Amino acid sequence: MTPEDLSRLANKIRRRDLQAVFEAGAGHIGGEMSVIDILTALYFRIMNVEPANPAAPHRDRLVLSKGHTALALYIVLSEKGFIPAEEISTFLQHKSRLNGHPNRVKVPGVETNTGPLGHGLPIGVGMAKAAKLNGENWRTFVITGDGEMQEGSNWEAIMAAAQFNLDNLTLIIDHNRLQQGARLAETNNLAPLAPKLEAFGWAVEEIDGHDMDEICSALSPGTITAGKPKCIVAHTNKGQGISFMSDNVAWHHKVPNEEQYKQAMAELEGALE
């Protein structure tokens, strides 16, 4: 898919995400809007995955460490063909397998359960190390939030990845500058992130996390530095595409009322014109 095609698809996914949050009366819409472009590029341009065979041994792996944005992942998986599109309507319903955090036992295409922040990158390091030990060339991608990078377990994993020369590992930090209840700068300001990762021996690239050309270029195999894990610091906006949600800390897990829903949907639909 071209970057233009990917952007159109990402917009469609945003609209479905908005609808699902509104209908379920719950969700983490702000962080979902910020990560959707990255997820779309990964599944429809970059990753080698097989919806008909989710456990294919040589597939690429994605760990969505910021697991509270599971709905965005579910919709991407449905668009890719891992789960039925109509199942999105069951999000958070009684006995639905589409829970508020992804579950690898229940949902095809989910690589590991996430939710407790700081766990995804250590798991991703283990996956990438396993591929190296087995002489395999599949890639591991991990998406974290920037607030999540305050977890010490992430920095232990960062040290290990550099020690093991895991150039088959890519960490993508969804750097939307906001976390639950506050701005990153008001909590534990890790910014700027790039020099910190570089100091630990990683190859680092900073991009506009909503520019499909930049996303696809940064994720491509040609940008890998031999012997170094890669970190992409993706500068994004929480609530991207919706004026009153964008860069607004209140929309971490707030649900729009009917008037807000109609306005948000109109704005997203207008972006296609």
mmCIF file of C-alpha atoms in Angstrom:
data_model
loop_
_atom_site.group_PDB
_atom_site.id
_atom_site.type_symbol
_atom_site.label_atom_id
_atom_site.label_comp_id
_atom_site.label_asym_id
_atom_site.label_seq_id
_atom_site.Cartn_x
_atom_site.Cartn_y
_atom_site.Cartn_z
ATOM 1 C CA MET A 1 0.000 0.000 0.000
ATOM 2 C CA THR A 2 1.157 3.549 -0.736
ATOM 3 C CA PRO A 3 1.479 6.090 2.081
ATOM 4 C CA GLU A 4 -1.696 7.741 0.783
ATOM 5 C CA ASP A 5 -3.555 4.428 0.914
ATOM 6 C CA LEU A 6 -2.264 3.824 4.428
ATOM 7 C CA SER A 7 -3.432 7.262 5.584
ATOM 8 C CA ARG A 8 -6.919 6.621 4.228
ATOM 9 C CA LEU A 9 -7.033 3.259 5.957
ATOM 10 C CA ALA A 10 -5.810 4.792 9.237
ATOM 11 C CA ASN A 11 -8.619 7.333 9.030
ATOM 12 C CA LYS A 12 -11.145 4.525 8.533
ATOM 13 C CA ILE A 13 -9.697 2.744 11.586
ATOM 14 C CA ARG A 14 -9.964 5.946 13.651
ATOM 15 C CA ARG A 15 -13.646 6.278 12.774
ATOM 16 C CA ARG A 16 -14.336 2.661 13.714
ATOM 17 C CA ASP A 17 -12.405 3.141 16.970
ATOM 18 C CA LEU A 18 -14.414 6.237 17.814
ATOM 19 C CA GLN A 19 -17.676 4.405 17.115
ATOM 20 C CA ALA A 20 -16.655 1.403 19.238
ATOM 21 C CA VAL A 21 -15.650 3.570 22.218
ATOM 22 C CA PHE A 22 -18.906 5.520 21.984
ATOM 23 C CA GLU A 23 -21.009 2.351 21.795
ATOM 24 C CA ALA A 24 -19.121 0.537 24.559
ATOM 25 C CA GLY A 25 -19.063 3.560 26.847
ATOM 26 C CA ALA A 26 -15.392 2.946 27.607
ATOM 27 C CA GLY A 27 -11.962 2.863 26.032
ATOM 28 C CA HIS A 28 -8.696 4.746 25.819
ATOM 29 C CA ILE A 29 -9.469 6.871 22.820
ATOM 30 C CA GLY A 30 -6.700 9.470 23.155
ATOM 31 C CA GLY A 31 -3.813 7.023 23.008
ATOM 32 C CA GLU A 32 -5.599 4.934 20.394
ATOM 33 C CA MET A 33 -5.778 7.912 18.054
ATOM 34 C CA SER A 34 -2.068 8.613 18.542
ATOM 35 C CA VAL A 35 -0.918 5.065 17.745
ATOM 36 C CA ILE A 36 -3.212 4.127 14.843
ATOM 37 C CA ASP A 37 -0.953 5.446 12.067
ATOM 38 C CA ILE A 38 1.953 3.370 13.386
ATOM 39 C CA LEU A 39 -0.150 0.208 13.708
ATOM 40 C CA THR A 40 -1.541 0.681 10.208
ATOM 41 C CA ALA A 41 1.918 1.039 8.667
ATOM 42 C CA LEU A 42 3.209 -2.009 10.526
ATOM 43 C CA TYR A 43 0.423 -4.387 9.512
ATOM 44 C CA PHE A 44 -0.203 -3.179 5.976
ATOM 45 C CA ARG A 45 3.289 -2.225 4.790
ATOM 46 C CA ILE A 46 6.059 -3.559 7.031
ATOM 47 C CA MET A 47 5.310 -6.769 8.921
ATOM 48 C CA ASN A 48 5.313 -10.276 7.515
ATOM 49 C CA VAL A 49 2.200 -11.828 9.072
ATOM 50 C CA GLU A 50 -0.343 -14.402 7.904
ATOM 51 C CA PRO A 51 -3.946 -13.925 9.079
ATOM 52 C CA ALA A 52 -4.757 -17.494 7.969
ATOM 53 C CA ASN A 53 -1.852 -18.793 10.061
ATOM 54 C CA PRO A 54 -1.373 -16.449 13.038
ATOM 55 C CA ALA A 55 1.265 -18.720 14.626
ATOM 56 C CA ALA A 56 3.429 -19.079 11.502
ATOM 57 C CA PRO A 57 6.952 -19.694 12.875
ATOM 58 C CA HIS A 58 8.667 -17.118 10.681
ATOM 59 C CA ARG A 59 6.165 -14.304 11.196
ATOM 60 C CA ASP A 60 7.211 -10.910 12.477
ATOM 61 C CA ARG A 61 6.073 -10.156 16.024
ATOM 62 C CA LEU A 62 4.396 -7.045 17.435
ATOM 63 C CA VAL A 63 4.094 -6.432 21.170
ATOM 64 C CA LEU A 64 1.660 -3.625 22.007
ATOM 65 C CA SER A 65 3.126 -2.808 25.393
ATOM 66 C CA LYS A 66 0.713 0.093 25.870
ATOM 67 C CA GLY A 67 -2.000 -2.537 26.098
ATOM 68 C CA HIS A 68 -4.750 -0.142 27.158
ATOM 69 C CA THR A 69 -5.005 0.856 23.464
ATOM 70 C CA ALA A 70 -6.074 -2.684 22.597
ATOM 71 C CA LEU A 71 -9.142 -1.511 20.674
ATOM 72 C CA ALA A 72 -6.941 0.109 18.022
ATOM 73 C CA LEU A 73 -5.062 -3.174 17.646
ATOM 74 C CA TYR A 74 -8.300 -5.172 17.398
ATOM 75 C CA ILE A 75 -9.585 -2.990 14.578
ATOM 76 C CA VAL A 76 -6.287 -3.235 12.700
ATOM 77 C CA LEU A 77 -6.367 -7.018 13.142
ATOM 78 C CA SER A 78 -9.941 -7.104 11.831
ATOM 79 C CA GLU A 79 -8.984 -5.041 8.779
ATOM 80 C CA LYS A 80 -6.084 -7.398 8.150
ATOM 81 C CA GLY A 81 -8.321 -10.471 8.406
ATOM 82 C CA PHE A 82 -7.291 -11.988 11.746
ATOM 83 C CA ILE A 83 -10.744 -11.570 13.293
ATOM 84 C CA PRO A 84 -14.189 -10.808 11.800
ATOM 85 C CA ALA A 85 -14.888 -7.110 11.288
ATOM 86 C CA GLU A 86 -18.319 -7.448 12.887
ATOM 87 C CA GLU A 87 -16.741 -8.701 16.118
ATOM 88 C CA ILE A 88 -15.534 -5.181 16.933
ATOM 89 C CA SER A 89 -19.126 -4.445 17.991
ATOM 90 C CA THR A 90 -18.628 -6.837 20.929
ATOM 91 C CA PHE A 91 -15.794 -4.782 22.456
ATOM 92 C CA LEU A 92 -15.999 -4.978 26.276
ATOM 93 C CA GLN A 93 -19.310 -6.831 26.207
ATOM 94 C CA HIS A 94 -20.021 -9.766 28.525
ATOM 95 C CA LYS A 95 -18.084 -12.856 27.405
ATOM 96 C CA SER A 96 -16.455 -10.978 24.518
ATOM 97 C CA ARG A 97 -12.860 -11.958 23.801
ATOM 98 C CA LEU A 98 -12.144 -8.312 22.960
ATOM 99 C CA ASN A 99 -11.225 -7.162 26.439
ATOM 100 C CA GLY A 100 -9.784 -3.831 27.493
ATOM 101 C CA HIS A 101 -6.293 -5.318 27.220
ATOM 102 C CA PRO A 102 -5.144 -7.822 24.581
ATOM 103 C CA ASN A 103 -5.089 -11.534 25.356
ATOM 104 C CA ARG A 104 -2.981 -13.839 23.194
ATOM 105 C CA VAL A 105 -4.967 -16.927 24.231
ATOM 106 C CA LYS A 106 -8.235 -15.455 22.969
ATOM 107 C CA VAL A 107 -7.425 -13.180 20.037
ATOM 108 C CA PRO A 108 -5.558 -14.395 16.922
ATOM 109 C CA GLY A 109 -2.674 -12.107 16.045
ATOM 110 C CA VAL A 110 -2.010 -10.961 19.609
ATOM 111 C CA GLU A 111 1.514 -12.029 20.537
ATOM 112 C CA THR A 112 1.442 -11.511 24.287
ATOM 113 C CA ASN A 113 -0.864 -10.271 27.030
ATOM 114 C CA THR A 114 -0.156 -6.675 27.966
ATOM 115 C CA GLY A 115 -1.632 -4.167 30.339
ATOM 116 C CA PRO A 116 0.797 -3.788 33.267
ATOM 117 C CA LEU A 117 3.103 -1.166 31.787
ATOM 118 C CA GLY A 118 6.802 -1.888 31.425
ATOM 119 C CA HIS A 119 6.340 -5.571 30.578
ATOM 120 C CA GLY A 120 6.178 -5.491 26.785
ATOM 121 C CA LEU A 121 9.733 -4.467 25.983
ATOM 122 C CA PRO A 122 11.345 -7.139 28.197
ATOM 123 C CA ILE A 123 9.180 -9.732 26.420
ATOM 124 C CA GLY A 124 10.177 -8.274 23.057
ATOM 125 C CA VAL A 125 13.845 -8.537 23.984
ATOM 126 C CA GLY A 126 13.290 -12.214 24.755
ATOM 127 C CA MET A 127 11.599 -12.747 21.398
ATOM 128 C CA ALA A 128 14.389 -11.022 19.503
ATOM 129 C CA LYS A 129 17.041 -12.960 21.408
ATOM 130 C CA ALA A 130 15.233 -16.224 20.616
ATOM 131 C CA ALA A 131 15.296 -15.396 16.904
ATOM 132 C CA LYS A 132 19.044 -14.757 17.104
ATOM 133 C CA LEU A 133 19.673 -18.013 18.960
ATOM 134 C CA ASN A 134 17.706 -19.930 16.324
ATOM 135 C CA GLY A 135 19.378 -18.179 13.396
ATOM 136 C CA GLU A 136 16.055 -16.779 12.158
ATOM 137 C CA ASN A 137 15.501 -13.416 10.510
ATOM 138 C CA TRP A 138 12.009 -12.413 11.611
ATOM 139 C CA ARG A 139 11.707 -9.030 13.329
ATOM 140 C CA THR A 140 10.215 -7.983 16.659
ATOM 141 C CA PHE A 141 8.459 -4.631 17.104
ATOM 142 C CA VAL A 142 7.428 -3.172 20.467
ATOM 143 C CA ILE A 143 5.212 -0.116 20.937
ATOM 144 C CA THR A 144 5.360 1.693 24.263
ATOM 145 C CA GLY A 145 3.901 4.934 25.517
ATOM 146 C CA ASP A 146 6.240 7.710 26.587
ATOM 147 C CA GLY A 147 4.800 7.730 30.110
ATOM 148 C CA GLU A 148 5.424 4.008 30.216
ATOM 149 C CA MET A 149 9.133 4.660 29.698
ATOM 150 C CA GLN A 150 9.248 5.744 33.340
ATOM 151 C CA GLU A 151 9.159 2.045 34.267
ATOM 152 C CA GLY A 152 12.579 0.754 35.307
ATOM 153 C CA SER A 153 11.977 -2.621 33.650
ATOM 154 C CA ASN A 154 12.149 -0.889 30.273
ATOM 155 C CA TRP A 155 15.637 0.426 30.939
ATOM 156 C CA GLU A 156 16.873 -2.991 32.061
ATOM 157 C CA ALA A 157 15.535 -4.372 28.786
ATOM 158 C CA ILE A 158 17.197 -1.544 26.859
ATOM 159 C CA MET A 159 20.558 -2.456 28.398
ATOM 160 C CA ALA A 160 20.069 -6.143 27.599
ATOM 161 C CA ALA A 161 19.076 -5.468 23.980
ATOM 162 C CA ALA A 162 22.250 -3.478 23.395
ATOM 163 C CA GLN A 163 24.373 -6.110 25.150
ATOM 164 C CA PHE A 164 22.967 -8.834 22.886
ATOM 165 C CA ASN A 165 23.265 -6.744 19.689
ATOM 166 C CA LEU A 166 19.584 -7.234 18.881
ATOM 167 C CA ASP A 167 19.402 -5.457 15.545
ATOM 168 C CA ASN A 168 16.226 -7.450 14.832
ATOM 169 C CA LEU A 169 14.392 -5.466 17.524
ATOM 170 C CA THR A 170 12.615 -2.150 16.958
ATOM 171 C CA LEU A 171 11.158 -0.130 19.824
ATOM 172 C CA ILE A 172 8.596 2.503 18.839
ATOM 173 C CA ILE A 173 7.837 5.082 21.506
ATOM 174 C CA ASP A 174 4.456 6.750 21.033
ATOM 175 C CA HIS A 175 5.668 10.143 22.238
ATOM 176 C CA ASN A 176 2.395 12.044 22.645
ATOM 177 C CA ARG A 177 3.701 13.902 25.720
ATOM 178 C CA LEU A 178 0.696 12.903 27.835
ATOM 179 C CA GLN A 179 -0.092 10.109 30.251
ATOM 180 C CA GLN A 180 -3.018 9.332 32.511
ATOM 181 C CA GLY A 181 -3.917 12.462 34.429
ATOM 182 C CA ALA A 182 -0.961 14.650 33.534
ATOM 183 C CA ARG A 183 1.655 15.690 31.033
ATOM 184 C CA LEU A 184 4.902 13.776 30.872
ATOM 185 C CA ALA A 185 6.764 16.983 31.746
ATOM 186 C CA GLU A 186 4.784 17.290 34.982
ATOM 187 C CA THR A 187 5.312 13.690 36.114
ATOM 188 C CA ASN A 188 8.818 12.429 35.353
ATOM 189 C CA ASN A 189 10.104 14.277 32.331
ATOM 190 C CA LEU A 190 12.142 11.813 30.289
ATOM 191 C CA ALA A 191 12.326 14.068 27.261
ATOM 192 C CA PRO A 192 14.388 14.266 25.206
ATOM 193 C CA LEU A 193 14.276 10.496 24.791
ATOM 194 C CA ALA A 194 16.612 10.077 21.823
ATOM 195 C CA PRO A 195 19.929 10.899 23.536
ATOM 196 C CA LYS A 196 19.101 8.583 26.427
ATOM 197 C CA LEU A 197 18.556 5.617 24.115
ATOM 198 C CA GLU A 198 21.670 6.505 22.144
ATOM 199 C CA ALA A 199 23.664 6.544 25.384
ATOM 200 C CA PHE A 200 22.581 2.940 25.972
ATOM 201 C CA GLY A 201 23.936 1.890 22.583
ATOM 202 C CA TRP A 202 20.789 2.026 20.459
ATOM 203 C CA ALA A 203 20.367 3.448 16.968
ATOM 204 C CA VAL A 204 17.671 6.128 17.276
ATOM 205 C CA GLU A 205 15.504 7.954 14.755
ATOM 206 C CA GLU A 206 12.959 10.674 15.494
ATOM 207 C CA ILE A 207 9.926 11.011 13.226
ATOM 208 C CA ASP A 208 6.518 12.605 12.861
ATOM 209 C CA GLY A 209 4.364 9.711 14.040
ATOM 210 C CA HIS A 210 1.481 10.794 11.807
ATOM 211 C CA ASP A 211 3.468 11.146 8.580
ATOM 212 C CA MET A 212 3.153 7.850 6.695
ATOM 213 C CA ASP A 213 6.215 8.490 4.544
ATOM 214 C CA GLU A 214 8.357 9.008 7.632
ATOM 215 C CA ILE A 215 6.812 6.064 9.480
ATOM 216 C CA CYS A 216 7.333 3.620 6.619
ATOM 217 C CA SER A 217 10.871 4.821 5.986
ATOM 218 C CA ALA A 218 11.880 4.514 9.639
ATOM 219 C CA LEU A 219 10.413 0.999 9.930
ATOM 220 C CA SER A 220 11.948 -0.357 6.735
ATOM 221 C CA PRO A 221 14.657 -3.048 6.974
ATOM 222 C CA GLY A 222 17.050 -0.780 5.105
ATOM 223 C CA THR A 223 17.352 1.532 8.098
ATOM 224 C CA ILE A 224 18.650 -1.165 10.453
ATOM 225 C CA THR A 225 22.115 -0.571 11.906
ATOM 226 C CA ALA A 226 24.022 -3.846 12.138
ATOM 227 C CA GLY A 227 24.574 -4.903 15.747
ATOM 228 C CA LYS A 228 22.288 -2.241 17.249
ATOM 229 C CA PRO A 229 18.648 -2.392 18.324
ATOM 230 C CA LYS A 230 16.616 0.474 16.894
ATOM 231 C CA CYS A 231 14.386 2.978 18.666
ATOM 232 C CA ILE A 232 11.941 5.163 16.777
ATOM 233 C CA VAL A 233 10.783 8.169 18.790
ATOM 234 C CA ALA A 234 7.452 8.906 17.108
ATOM 235 C CA HIS A 235 6.218 12.405 17.905
ATOM 236 C CA THR A 236 2.436 12.091 17.997
ATOM 237 C CA ASN A 237 -0.677 13.823 19.320
ATOM 238 C CA LYS A 238 -3.049 12.250 21.769
ATOM 239 C CA GLY A 239 -6.491 12.393 20.173
ATOM 240 C CA GLN A 240 -5.013 12.907 16.704
ATOM 241 C CA GLY A 241 -7.558 13.932 14.072
ATOM 242 C CA ILE A 242 -10.172 15.233 16.518
ATOM 243 C CA SER A 243 -9.830 18.906 17.381
ATOM 244 C CA PHE A 244 -11.131 18.918 20.947
ATOM 245 C CA MET A 245 -9.285 15.714 21.888
ATOM 246 C CA SER A 246 -5.910 16.566 20.348
ATOM 247 C CA ASP A 247 -3.159 17.127 22.929
ATOM 248 C CA ASN A 248 -5.774 17.129 25.699
ATOM 249 C CA VAL A 249 -4.921 15.092 28.789
ATOM 250 C CA ALA A 250 -8.615 14.701 29.683
ATOM 251 C CA TRP A 251 -9.084 12.274 26.787
ATOM 252 C CA HIS A 252 -6.894 9.468 28.114
ATOM 253 C CA HIS A 253 -9.961 7.304 28.700
ATOM 254 C CA LYS A 254 -12.864 9.741 28.495
ATOM 255 C CA VAL A 255 -15.908 8.790 26.410
ATOM 256 C CA PRO A 256 -17.529 11.345 24.077
ATOM 257 C CA ASN A 257 -21.164 12.260 24.554
ATOM 258 C CA GLU A 258 -23.501 12.156 21.553
ATOM 259 C CA GLU A 259 -22.777 15.718 20.449
ATOM 260 C CA GLN A 260 -19.015 15.212 20.773
ATOM 261 C CA TYR A 261 -19.276 11.897 18.939
ATOM 262 C CA LYS A 262 -21.046 13.504 15.996
ATOM 263 C CA GLN A 263 -18.516 16.339 15.845
ATOM 264 C CA ALA A 264 -15.544 13.971 16.039
ATOM 265 C CA MET A 265 -16.967 11.689 13.358
ATOM 266 C CA ALA A 266 -17.640 14.681 11.090
ATOM 267 C CA GLU A 267 -14.046 15.871 11.514
ATOM 268 C CA LEU A 268 -12.608 12.446 10.692
ATOM 269 C CA GLU A 269 -14.903 12.057 7.698
ATOM 270 C CA GLY A 270 -13.923 15.533 6.526
ATOM 271 C CA ALA A 271 -10.281 14.549 6.595
ATOM 272 C CA LEU A 272 -10.994 12.165 3.713
ATOM 273 C CA GLU A 273 -12.199 14.944 1.401
#
